[in-house]
Amino acid sequence: MAIDAPSVNETYRQMQAKLSKLVPDVELRIKAELVYEINRRKKERGAIILGHNYMEPALYHTVPDVVGDSLELSRRAAATDCDPIIFCGVRFMAETAKILNPTKTVLLPAKVAGCSLAASLTAQDVRGLKAKFPGVPVVSYINTYADVKAESDIICTSGNAVRVVQSLKSDTIIFLPDKYLASNVAKETGKKIIFPQRGESPQPGDSTMVGWNGVCEVHEQFTVEDISNIRKQFPEVVVVTHPECSPEVVAASDFSASTSRMVSFVKESKAPHFLILTECSMADNIIAENPDKDVLRLCSVRCPHMNEITLEDTLNALVNNEQVIDVPEEIRSRAKRSLDAMLAVP
Ligand code: 13P
Ligand code: SF4
């Protein structure tokens, strides 16, 4: 993405060329001014903007230097020399950038930008599980806060969860906090999933994953019925899901993977219709890049946390240095160990 900021008119023309079918012209004109100002100030400050795949189209296609899924953005956050790092994503992602690159200022363009999965598990919960299952390795999803990462042995993302689980030489593994991702990974790795919160315990001789009751408030809403209704209407539709969907929804789909792999799957596939079951903005972003493909999405289901990030607040982050993300050193250094363990998995 451009680091040499073009003029406002040129910015508007570039946005119009890509987004005119998705964003009304009046909105494009207003946003072009914001984009121009963000790119000018970003260059002036030597900043880098990292943008998650769920950012709204007028932001996603204009201001980030790097876009991607949680794994790709973590790798870029760890490697960058730019300062500050502006993270257009949710709080746990900005925290991850700070943990991996502590000498840089990390800014989140929102006051809260939470996540239902990150909110579902505390460090005390993890300590409780470790006391109940001594010596069992703890894999935590990247959608957790720093203090939970600090209690974990290794982190995973949707892009590497199966590889991370397979890298551990243990029959029993604690996998937190997403019950659906855990069930999908258990299925793929041939493990049995149990939930101590339901009073279940591992059985001797079983290769077991110990799960937690967290869910993504967006992906839990997609149903098998949604898929069968769309298949009735569009018999050739190819259904693409995120593994935070229930195992039933994933089983009823044609392909399930991290957000970036969903994007590349649609790009590379020759199918005429796609149904994208994840945050609706990502389907908009796919449409902007693939105008020849018919992409359906269920926009009644949105992530309120990702949608807190706006161009206005991204500019505010650059101008006023807000919101600065800090992680206490004692937590950061332990959380970094579990993130480094993940980044070392090939
Ligand atoms: P990805 O790592 O696949 O981008 O997923 C992040 C997320 O929060 C999905 O809801
Ligand atoms: Fe969290 Fe779900 Fe939003 Fe992703 S889509 S940030 S998992 S609430």
mmCIF file of C-alpha atoms and ligand atoms in Angstrom:
data_model
loop_
_atom_site.group_PDB
_atom_site.id
_atom_site.type_symbol
_atom_site.label_atom_id
_atom_site.label_comp_id
_atom_site.label_asym_id
_atom_site.label_seq_id
_atom_site.Cartn_x
_atom_site.Cartn_y
_atom_site.Cartn_z
ATOM 1 C CA MET A 1 0.000 0.000 0.000
ATOM 2 C CA ALA A 2 1.135 3.542 -0.751
ATOM 3 C CA ILE A 3 3.471 5.248 1.697
ATOM 4 C CA ASP A 4 4.060 8.277 -0.590
ATOM 5 C CA ALA A 5 0.777 10.082 0.048
ATOM 6 C CA PRO A 6 -0.969 11.071 -3.216
ATOM 7 C CA SER A 7 -3.133 14.248 -3.326
ATOM 8 C CA VAL A 8 -6.722 14.221 -2.004
ATOM 9 C CA ASN A 9 -8.071 14.092 -5.581
ATOM 10 C CA GLU A 10 -5.791 11.236 -6.551
ATOM 11 C CA THR A 11 -6.723 9.415 -3.310
ATOM 12 C CA TYR A 12 -10.405 9.857 -4.160
ATOM 13 C CA ARG A 13 -9.854 8.550 -7.722
ATOM 14 C CA GLN A 14 -8.018 5.451 -6.442
ATOM 15 C CA MET A 15 -10.765 4.761 -3.881
ATOM 16 C CA GLN A 16 -13.469 5.269 -6.515
ATOM 17 C CA ALA A 17 -11.767 2.816 -8.905
ATOM 18 C CA LYS A 18 -11.824 0.083 -6.267
ATOM 19 C CA LEU A 19 -14.832 0.849 -4.085
ATOM 20 C CA SER A 20 -17.494 2.639 -6.174
ATOM 21 C CA LYS A 21 -19.779 -0.450 -6.162
ATOM 22 C CA LEU A 22 -19.549 -0.810 -2.382
ATOM 23 C CA VAL A 23 -19.323 2.708 -0.927
ATOM 24 C CA PRO A 24 -21.584 5.640 -1.956
ATOM 25 C CA ASP A 25 -19.741 8.484 -3.704
ATOM 26 C CA VAL A 26 -20.581 11.047 -1.028
ATOM 27 C CA GLU A 27 -18.945 8.816 1.587
ATOM 28 C CA LEU A 28 -15.904 8.193 -0.632
ATOM 29 C CA ARG A 29 -15.307 11.951 -0.998
ATOM 30 C CA ILE A 30 -15.364 12.510 2.775
ATOM 31 C CA LYS A 31 -13.223 9.454 3.499
ATOM 32 C CA ALA A 32 -10.676 10.393 0.791
ATOM 33 C CA GLU A 33 -9.816 13.505 2.816
ATOM 34 C CA LEU A 34 -9.282 11.432 5.954
ATOM 35 C CA VAL A 35 -7.213 8.858 4.045
ATOM 36 C CA TYR A 36 -5.044 11.604 2.546
ATOM 37 C CA GLU A 37 -4.396 13.109 5.991
ATOM 38 C CA ILE A 38 -3.654 9.707 7.588
ATOM 39 C CA ASN A 39 -1.179 8.723 4.866
ATOM 40 C CA ARG A 40 0.546 12.135 5.016
ATOM 41 C CA ARG A 41 0.949 12.021 8.808
ATOM 42 C CA LYS A 42 1.918 8.351 8.782
ATOM 43 C CA LYS A 43 4.843 9.199 6.485
ATOM 44 C CA GLU A 44 5.763 12.241 8.565
ATOM 45 C CA ARG A 45 5.885 10.158 11.786
ATOM 46 C CA GLY A 46 7.557 7.045 10.312
ATOM 47 C CA ALA A 47 4.562 5.007 11.504
ATOM 48 C CA ILE A 48 3.303 1.664 10.215
ATOM 49 C CA ILE A 49 -0.400 0.782 10.062
ATOM 50 C CA LEU A 50 -1.358 -2.877 10.420
ATOM 51 C CA GLY A 51 -4.928 -3.690 9.350
ATOM 52 C CA HIS A 52 -6.907 -6.837 10.126
ATOM 53 C CA ASN A 53 -8.937 -8.388 7.275
ATOM 54 C CA TYR A 54 -12.170 -7.288 9.037
ATOM 55 C CA MET A 55 -11.575 -3.547 8.607
ATOM 56 C CA GLU A 56 -14.278 -1.705 6.652
ATOM 57 C CA PRO A 57 -13.482 -1.371 2.913
ATOM 58 C CA ALA A 58 -12.646 2.376 2.820
ATOM 59 C CA LEU A 59 -10.074 1.847 5.590
ATOM 60 C CA TYR A 60 -8.825 -1.606 4.574
ATOM 61 C CA HIS A 61 -7.956 -0.633 0.995
ATOM 62 C CA THR A 62 -6.289 2.697 1.751
ATOM 63 C CA VAL A 63 -4.247 3.236 4.921
ATOM 64 C CA PRO A 64 -2.694 -0.084 6.110
ATOM 65 C CA ASP A 65 0.870 -0.898 5.038
ATOM 66 C CA VAL A 66 0.109 -4.526 5.827
ATOM 67 C CA VAL A 67 -3.229 -6.349 5.930
ATOM 68 C CA GLY A 68 -3.789 -9.914 7.059
ATOM 69 C CA ASP A 69 -4.978 -12.396 9.663
ATOM 70 C CA SER A 70 -3.797 -12.543 13.289
ATOM 71 C CA LEU A 71 -0.778 -14.724 12.507
ATOM 72 C CA GLU A 72 0.489 -12.589 9.620
ATOM 73 C CA LEU A 73 -0.014 -9.359 11.573
ATOM 74 C CA SER A 74 1.803 -10.782 14.635
ATOM 75 C CA ARG A 75 4.790 -11.680 12.477
ATOM 76 C CA ARG A 76 4.848 -8.191 10.935
ATOM 77 C CA ALA A 77 4.428 -6.495 14.323
ATOM 78 C CA ALA A 78 7.410 -8.456 15.668
ATOM 79 C CA ALA A 79 9.624 -7.579 12.685
ATOM 80 C CA THR A 80 8.906 -3.891 12.057
ATOM 81 C CA ASP A 81 11.400 -1.071 12.716
ATOM 82 C CA CYS A 82 8.678 1.582 12.274
ATOM 83 C CA ASP A 83 7.481 3.544 15.299
ATOM 84 C CA PRO A 84 4.655 3.964 16.211
ATOM 85 C CA ILE A 85 2.714 0.849 15.231
ATOM 86 C CA ILE A 86 -0.972 1.729 14.677
ATOM 87 C CA PHE A 87 -3.048 -1.416 15.003
ATOM 88 C CA CYS A 88 -6.367 -1.296 13.116
ATOM 89 C CA GLY A 89 -7.793 -4.377 14.773
ATOM 90 C CA VAL A 90 -8.996 -5.243 18.282
ATOM 91 C CA ARG A 91 -7.249 -4.774 21.644
ATOM 92 C CA PHE A 92 -5.783 -8.284 22.012
ATOM 93 C CA MET A 93 -4.079 -7.823 18.617
ATOM 94 C CA ALA A 94 -2.569 -4.466 19.614
ATOM 95 C CA GLU A 95 -1.444 -6.012 22.920
ATOM 96 C CA THR A 96 0.227 -8.835 20.977
ATOM 97 C CA ALA A 97 2.142 -6.252 18.912
ATOM 98 C CA LYS A 98 3.330 -4.565 22.139
ATOM 99 C CA ILE A 99 4.370 -7.885 23.705
ATOM 100 C CA LEU A 100 6.427 -8.767 20.613
ATOM 101 C CA ASN A 101 7.925 -5.308 20.005
ATOM 102 C CA PRO A 102 8.063 -3.582 23.430
ATOM 103 C CA THR A 103 10.329 -0.654 22.545
ATOM 104 C CA LYS A 104 7.810 0.647 19.984
ATOM 105 C CA THR A 105 4.740 2.750 20.787
ATOM 106 C CA VAL A 106 1.628 0.731 19.897
ATOM 107 C CA LEU A 107 -1.579 2.686 19.302
ATOM 108 C CA LEU A 108 -5.139 1.289 19.073
ATOM 109 C CA PRO A 109 -7.597 3.638 17.329
ATOM 110 C CA ALA A 110 -10.439 2.842 19.794
ATOM 111 C CA LYS A 111 -11.078 3.100 23.528
ATOM 112 C CA VAL A 112 -12.228 -0.502 23.979
ATOM 113 C CA ALA A 113 -12.349 -2.785 20.869
ATOM 114 C CA GLY A 114 -12.760 -5.957 22.926
ATOM 115 C CA CYS A 115 -13.611 -9.509 21.822
ATOM 116 C CA SER A 116 -16.109 -11.966 23.310
ATOM 117 C CA LEU A 117 -13.507 -14.744 23.256
ATOM 118 C CA ALA A 118 -10.841 -12.681 25.032
ATOM 119 C CA ALA A 119 -13.454 -11.650 27.632
ATOM 120 C CA SER A 120 -14.443 -15.270 28.315
ATOM 121 C CA LEU A 121 -11.263 -16.332 30.144
ATOM 122 C CA THR A 122 -9.153 -14.841 32.979
ATOM 123 C CA ALA A 123 -5.613 -15.619 34.125
ATOM 124 C CA GLN A 124 -7.179 -17.011 37.337
ATOM 125 C CA ASP A 125 -9.279 -19.443 35.224
ATOM 126 C CA VAL A 126 -6.078 -20.702 33.567
ATOM 127 C CA ARG A 127 -4.329 -21.110 36.929
ATOM 128 C CA GLY A 128 -7.368 -23.109 38.113
ATOM 129 C CA LEU A 129 -7.135 -25.451 35.110
ATOM 130 C CA LYS A 130 -3.385 -25.894 35.574
ATOM 131 C CA ALA A 131 -3.972 -26.866 39.211
ATOM 132 C CA LYS A 132 -6.649 -29.368 38.114
ATOM 133 C CA PHE A 133 -4.514 -30.846 35.287
ATOM 134 C CA PRO A 134 -0.892 -30.532 36.513
ATOM 135 C CA GLY A 135 1.780 -30.802 33.818
ATOM 136 C CA VAL A 136 -0.716 -30.640 30.916
ATOM 137 C CA PRO A 137 0.403 -28.081 28.286
ATOM 138 C CA VAL A 138 -1.840 -25.026 27.845
ATOM 139 C CA VAL A 139 -2.525 -23.786 24.298
ATOM 140 C CA SER A 140 -4.311 -20.419 24.259
ATOM 141 C CA TYR A 141 -5.878 -18.841 21.209
ATOM 142 C CA ILE A 142 -4.377 -15.470 20.281
ATOM 143 C CA ASN A 143 -7.846 -13.997 21.036
ATOM 144 C CA THR A 144 -6.921 -13.678 24.744
ATOM 145 C CA TYR A 145 -5.470 -10.872 26.861
ATOM 146 C CA ALA A 146 -1.792 -10.599 27.876
ATOM 147 C CA ASP A 147 -2.258 -12.024 31.403
ATOM 148 C CA VAL A 148 -3.861 -15.184 29.960
ATOM 149 C CA LYS A 149 -1.026 -15.511 27.417
ATOM 150 C CA ALA A 150 1.427 -15.171 30.330
ATOM 151 C CA GLU A 151 -0.144 -18.266 31.994
ATOM 152 C CA SER A 152 -0.031 -20.305 28.761
ATOM 153 C CA ASP A 153 2.705 -22.512 27.298
ATOM 154 C CA ILE A 154 2.028 -21.673 23.680
ATOM 155 C CA ILE A 155 -0.341 -19.489 21.633
ATOM 156 C CA CYS A 156 -2.114 -20.423 18.410
ATOM 157 C CA THR A 157 -4.169 -18.638 15.780
ATOM 158 C CA SER A 158 -6.821 -20.007 13.447
ATOM 159 C CA GLY A 159 -4.017 -20.199 10.857
ATOM 160 C CA ASN A 160 -1.761 -22.589 12.808
ATOM 161 C CA ALA A 161 -3.916 -24.196 15.561
ATOM 162 C CA VAL A 162 -3.661 -27.719 14.127
ATOM 163 C CA ARG A 163 0.129 -27.446 13.674
ATOM 164 C CA VAL A 164 0.566 -26.041 17.192
ATOM 165 C CA VAL A 165 -1.432 -28.921 18.735
ATOM 166 C CA GLN A 166 0.482 -31.474 16.653
ATOM 167 C CA SER A 167 3.795 -29.934 17.770
ATOM 168 C CA LEU A 168 3.079 -30.806 21.425
ATOM 169 C CA LYS A 169 4.239 -34.200 22.619
ATOM 170 C CA SER A 170 1.381 -34.791 25.054
ATOM 171 C CA ASP A 171 -1.737 -36.970 24.891
ATOM 172 C CA THR A 172 -3.764 -34.420 26.851
ATOM 173 C CA ILE A 173 -3.764 -30.733 25.915
ATOM 174 C CA ILE A 174 -5.649 -27.792 27.418
ATOM 175 C CA PHE A 175 -7.000 -25.638 24.559
ATOM 176 C CA LEU A 176 -8.575 -22.279 25.483
ATOM 177 C CA PRO A 177 -10.990 -20.476 25.285
ATOM 178 C CA ASP A 178 -12.979 -21.085 22.040
ATOM 179 C CA LYS A 179 -15.136 -24.212 22.393
ATOM 180 C CA TYR A 180 -15.853 -24.307 18.656
ATOM 181 C CA LEU A 181 -12.272 -23.797 17.462
ATOM 182 C CA ALA A 182 -11.211 -26.437 20.029
ATOM 183 C CA SER A 183 -13.849 -28.887 18.720
ATOM 184 C CA ASN A 184 -12.822 -28.243 15.094
ATOM 185 C CA VAL A 185 -9.119 -28.726 15.912
ATOM 186 C CA ALA A 186 -9.872 -31.849 17.999
ATOM 187 C CA LYS A 187 -11.721 -33.330 15.017
ATOM 188 C CA GLU A 188 -8.836 -32.565 12.660
ATOM 189 C CA THR A 189 -6.157 -33.946 15.002
ATOM 190 C CA GLY A 190 -8.159 -37.041 16.014
ATOM 191 C CA LYS A 191 -8.548 -36.003 19.667
ATOM 192 C CA LYS A 192 -11.554 -36.294 21.963
ATOM 193 C CA ILE A 193 -12.809 -32.974 23.354
ATOM 194 C CA ILE A 194 -14.035 -32.622 26.953
ATOM 195 C CA PHE A 195 -15.287 -29.586 28.906
ATOM 196 C CA PRO A 196 -14.526 -29.517 32.674
ATOM 197 C CA GLN A 197 -17.159 -26.747 33.076
ATOM 198 C CA ARG A 198 -19.754 -29.447 32.175
ATOM 199 C CA GLY A 199 -18.240 -31.843 34.730
ATOM 200 C CA GLU A 200 -16.439 -33.939 32.054
ATOM 201 C CA SER A 201 -12.929 -35.368 32.662
ATOM 202 C CA PRO A 202 -10.295 -37.037 30.447
ATOM 203 C CA GLN A 203 -10.583 -40.838 30.248
ATOM 204 C CA PRO A 204 -7.424 -42.983 30.572
ATOM 205 C CA GLY A 205 -6.100 -44.035 27.153
ATOM 206 C CA ASP A 206 -7.879 -41.224 25.268
ATOM 207 C CA SER A 207 -5.998 -38.552 23.361
ATOM 208 C CA THR A 208 -7.861 -35.557 24.777
ATOM 209 C CA MET A 209 -8.285 -31.836 24.398
ATOM 210 C CA VAL A 210 -9.601 -30.000 27.455
ATOM 211 C CA GLY A 211 -11.775 -27.102 26.260
ATOM 212 C CA TRP A 212 -13.406 -23.997 27.727
ATOM 213 C CA ASN A 213 -16.831 -22.423 27.175
ATOM 214 C CA GLY A 214 -15.812 -19.316 25.168
ATOM 215 C CA VAL A 215 -17.519 -18.417 21.902
ATOM 216 C CA CYS A 216 -17.163 -15.749 19.262
ATOM 217 C CA GLU A 217 -20.381 -13.733 19.412
ATOM 218 C CA VAL A 218 -20.270 -13.329 15.615
ATOM 219 C CA HIS A 219 -19.468 -16.829 14.370
ATOM 220 C CA GLU A 220 -21.764 -18.600 16.867
ATOM 221 C CA GLN A 221 -24.731 -17.010 15.077
ATOM 222 C CA PHE A 222 -24.228 -18.806 11.749
ATOM 223 C CA THR A 223 -26.330 -21.962 11.427
ATOM 224 C CA VAL A 224 -26.528 -25.074 9.266
ATOM 225 C CA GLU A 225 -29.972 -23.799 8.243
ATOM 226 C CA ASP A 226 -28.399 -20.589 6.875
ATOM 227 C CA ILE A 227 -26.200 -22.761 4.679
ATOM 228 C CA SER A 228 -28.982 -25.060 3.464
ATOM 229 C CA ASN A 229 -31.241 -22.083 2.647
ATOM 230 C CA ILE A 230 -28.509 -20.452 0.562
ATOM 231 C CA ARG A 231 -27.691 -23.778 -1.144
ATOM 232 C CA LYS A 232 -31.366 -24.089 -2.150
ATOM 233 C CA GLN A 233 -31.271 -20.606 -3.706
ATOM 234 C CA PHE A 234 -27.796 -20.989 -5.296
ATOM 235 C CA PRO A 235 -27.124 -24.715 -5.878
ATOM 236 C CA GLU A 236 -23.552 -24.058 -7.106
ATOM 237 C CA VAL A 237 -22.571 -21.920 -4.114
ATOM 238 C CA VAL A 238 -19.238 -22.672 -2.424
ATOM 239 C CA VAL A 239 -19.511 -22.054 1.326
ATOM 240 C CA VAL A 240 -16.437 -20.707 3.107
ATOM 241 C CA THR A 241 -16.386 -20.543 6.930
ATOM 242 C CA HIS A 242 -14.071 -19.475 9.742
ATOM 243 C CA PRO A 243 -13.195 -22.229 12.274
ATOM 244 C CA GLU A 244 -14.741 -20.132 15.086
ATOM 245 C CA CYS A 245 -18.085 -21.402 13.636
ATOM 246 C CA SER A 246 -19.649 -24.482 15.243
ATOM 247 C CA PRO A 247 -18.370 -27.909 14.068
ATOM 248 C CA GLU A 248 -21.791 -28.514 12.487
ATOM 249 C CA VAL A 249 -21.518 -25.318 10.408
ATOM 250 C CA VAL A 250 -17.907 -26.105 9.467
ATOM 251 C CA ALA A 251 -18.962 -29.636 8.425
ATOM 252 C CA ALA A 252 -21.768 -28.216 6.269
ATOM 253 C CA SER A 253 -19.342 -25.853 4.511
ATOM 254 C CA ASP A 254 -16.906 -26.539 1.654
ATOM 255 C CA PHE A 255 -13.819 -24.838 3.094
ATOM 256 C CA SER A 256 -12.835 -23.537 6.536
ATOM 257 C CA ALA A 257 -9.664 -21.627 7.441
ATOM 258 C CA SER A 258 -8.184 -18.403 8.816
ATOM 259 C CA THR A 259 -9.438 -15.111 7.374
ATOM 260 C CA SER A 260 -6.439 -14.744 5.029
ATOM 261 C CA ARG A 261 -6.815 -18.282 3.723
ATOM 262 C CA MET A 262 -10.527 -17.632 3.149
ATOM 263 C CA VAL A 263 -9.522 -14.592 1.058
ATOM 264 C CA SER A 264 -6.965 -16.507 -1.023
ATOM 265 C CA PHE A 265 -9.326 -19.475 -1.459
ATOM 266 C CA VAL A 266 -11.964 -17.258 -3.119
ATOM 267 C CA LYS A 267 -9.318 -15.529 -5.248
ATOM 268 C CA GLU A 268 -7.960 -18.838 -6.538
ATOM 269 C CA SER A 269 -11.280 -20.704 -6.956
ATOM 270 C CA LYS A 270 -13.175 -20.768 -10.259
ATOM 271 C CA ALA A 271 -16.625 -21.236 -8.627
ATOM 272 C CA PRO A 272 -19.363 -18.772 -9.700
ATOM 273 C CA HIS A 273 -20.932 -18.072 -6.254
ATOM 274 C CA PHE A 274 -19.464 -17.954 -2.752
ATOM 275 C CA LEU A 275 -21.039 -17.607 0.671
ATOM 276 C CA ILE A 276 -18.598 -16.089 3.173
ATOM 277 C CA LEU A 277 -19.538 -16.844 6.783
ATOM 278 C CA THR A 278 -17.496 -14.396 8.838
ATOM 279 C CA GLU A 279 -17.550 -10.642 9.606
ATOM 280 C CA CYS A 280 -19.356 -9.019 6.662
ATOM 281 C CA SER A 281 -16.687 -6.351 5.950
ATOM 282 C CA MET A 282 -14.250 -9.046 4.924
ATOM 283 C CA ALA A 283 -16.649 -10.211 2.216
ATOM 284 C CA ASP A 284 -16.876 -6.573 1.035
ATOM 285 C CA ASN A 285 -13.082 -6.483 0.862
ATOM 286 C CA ILE A 286 -13.053 -9.696 -1.181
ATOM 287 C CA ILE A 287 -15.645 -8.233 -3.574
ATOM 288 C CA ALA A 288 -13.516 -5.088 -4.075
ATOM 289 C CA GLU A 289 -10.521 -7.267 -5.047
ATOM 290 C CA ASN A 290 -12.540 -9.765 -7.122
ATOM 291 C CA PRO A 291 -15.229 -7.781 -8.967
ATOM 292 C CA ASP A 292 -15.882 -10.709 -11.354
ATOM 293 C CA LYS A 293 -16.992 -13.036 -8.500
ATOM 294 C CA ASP A 294 -20.435 -13.256 -6.937
ATOM 295 C CA VAL A 295 -19.873 -13.140 -3.180
ATOM 296 C CA LEU A 296 -22.778 -13.513 -0.732
ATOM 297 C CA ARG A 297 -22.554 -12.568 2.935
ATOM 298 C CA LEU A 298 -24.854 -12.338 5.962
ATOM 299 C CA CYS A 299 -24.424 -8.706 6.991
ATOM 300 C CA SER A 300 -26.988 -8.948 9.786
ATOM 301 C CA VAL A 301 -24.130 -10.458 11.823
ATOM 302 C CA ARG A 302 -21.348 -7.950 12.614
ATOM 303 C CA CYS A 303 -18.395 -7.743 14.999
ATOM 304 C CA PRO A 304 -19.096 -4.649 17.114
ATOM 305 C CA HIS A 305 -15.488 -4.630 18.342
ATOM 306 C CA MET A 306 -13.774 -4.606 14.944
ATOM 307 C CA ASN A 307 -16.312 -2.016 13.822
ATOM 308 C CA GLU A 308 -15.101 0.411 16.510
ATOM 309 C CA ILE A 309 -12.058 1.120 14.331
ATOM 310 C CA THR A 310 -12.726 4.061 12.005
ATOM 311 C CA LEU A 311 -10.690 6.342 9.757
ATOM 312 C CA GLU A 312 -11.504 9.239 12.131
ATOM 313 C CA ASP A 313 -10.016 7.387 15.115
ATOM 314 C CA THR A 314 -7.027 6.215 13.074
ATOM 315 C CA LEU A 315 -6.243 9.864 12.319
ATOM 316 C CA ASN A 316 -6.793 10.725 15.978
ATOM 317 C CA ALA A 317 -4.318 7.968 16.958
ATOM 318 C CA LEU A 318 -1.652 9.537 14.720
ATOM 319 C CA VAL A 319 -2.333 13.119 15.793
ATOM 320 C CA ASN A 320 -2.903 12.655 19.532
ATOM 321 C CA ASN A 321 -0.979 9.419 20.217
ATOM 322 C CA GLU A 322 -4.117 7.589 21.407
ATOM 323 C CA GLN A 323 -4.804 4.927 22.720
ATOM 324 C CA VAL A 324 -1.355 3.843 23.915
ATOM 325 C CA ILE A 325 -1.196 0.113 24.638
ATOM 326 C CA ASP A 326 0.972 -0.890 27.592
ATOM 327 C CA VAL A 327 1.574 -4.300 29.159
ATOM 328 C CA PRO A 328 3.315 -4.602 32.567
ATOM 329 C CA GLU A 329 6.822 -6.031 32.043
ATOM 330 C CA GLU A 330 6.324 -9.024 34.362
ATOM 331 C CA ILE A 331 3.294 -10.135 32.296
ATOM 332 C CA ARG A 332 4.787 -9.108 28.948
ATOM 333 C CA SER A 333 7.963 -11.187 29.308
ATOM 334 C CA ARG A 334 5.987 -14.355 30.182
ATOM 335 C CA ALA A 335 3.418 -13.709 27.435
ATOM 336 C CA LYS A 336 6.266 -13.231 24.940
ATOM 337 C CA ARG A 337 7.607 -16.703 25.789
ATOM 338 C CA SER A 338 4.294 -18.296 24.753
ATOM 339 C CA LEU A 339 4.066 -16.158 21.582
ATOM 340 C CA ASP A 340 7.697 -16.965 20.670
ATOM 341 C CA ALA A 341 6.877 -20.668 21.110
ATOM 342 C CA MET A 342 4.056 -20.234 18.563
ATOM 343 C CA LEU A 343 6.216 -18.277 16.105
ATOM 344 C CA ALA A 344 8.814 -21.080 16.230
ATOM 345 C CA VAL A 345 6.263 -23.664 14.996
ATOM 346 C CA PRO A 346 6.925 -24.116 11.225
HETATM 347 P P1 13P B 1 -7.955 -14.667 11.978
HETATM 348 O O1 13P B 1 -6.714 -14.901 12.757
HETATM 349 O O2 13P B 1 -8.353 -15.850 11.135
HETATM 350 O O3 13P B 1 -7.841 -13.413 11.175
HETATM 351 O O4 13P B 1 -9.184 -14.499 12.987
HETATM 352 C C1 13P B 1 -9.269 -13.467 13.929
HETATM 353 C C2 13P B 1 -10.625 -13.293 14.436
HETATM 354 O O5 13P B 1 -10.836 -12.601 15.416
HETATM 355 C C3 13P B 1 -11.710 -13.961 13.751
HETATM 356 O O6 13P B 1 -12.912 -13.650 14.344
HETATM 357 FE FE1 SF4 B 2 -13.606 -11.537 18.686
HETATM 358 FE FE2 SF4 B 2 -15.456 -12.706 17.181
HETATM 359 FE FE3 SF4 B 2 -14.977 -10.126 16.848
HETATM 360 FE FE4 SF4 B 2 -13.154 -11.958 16.049
HETATM 361 S S1 SF4 B 2 -15.213 -11.638 15.242
HETATM 362 S S2 SF4 B 2 -12.739 -10.091 17.210
HETATM 363 S S3 SF4 B 2 -13.423 -13.517 17.647
HETATM 364 S S4 SF4 B 2 -15.812 -11.107 18.709
#
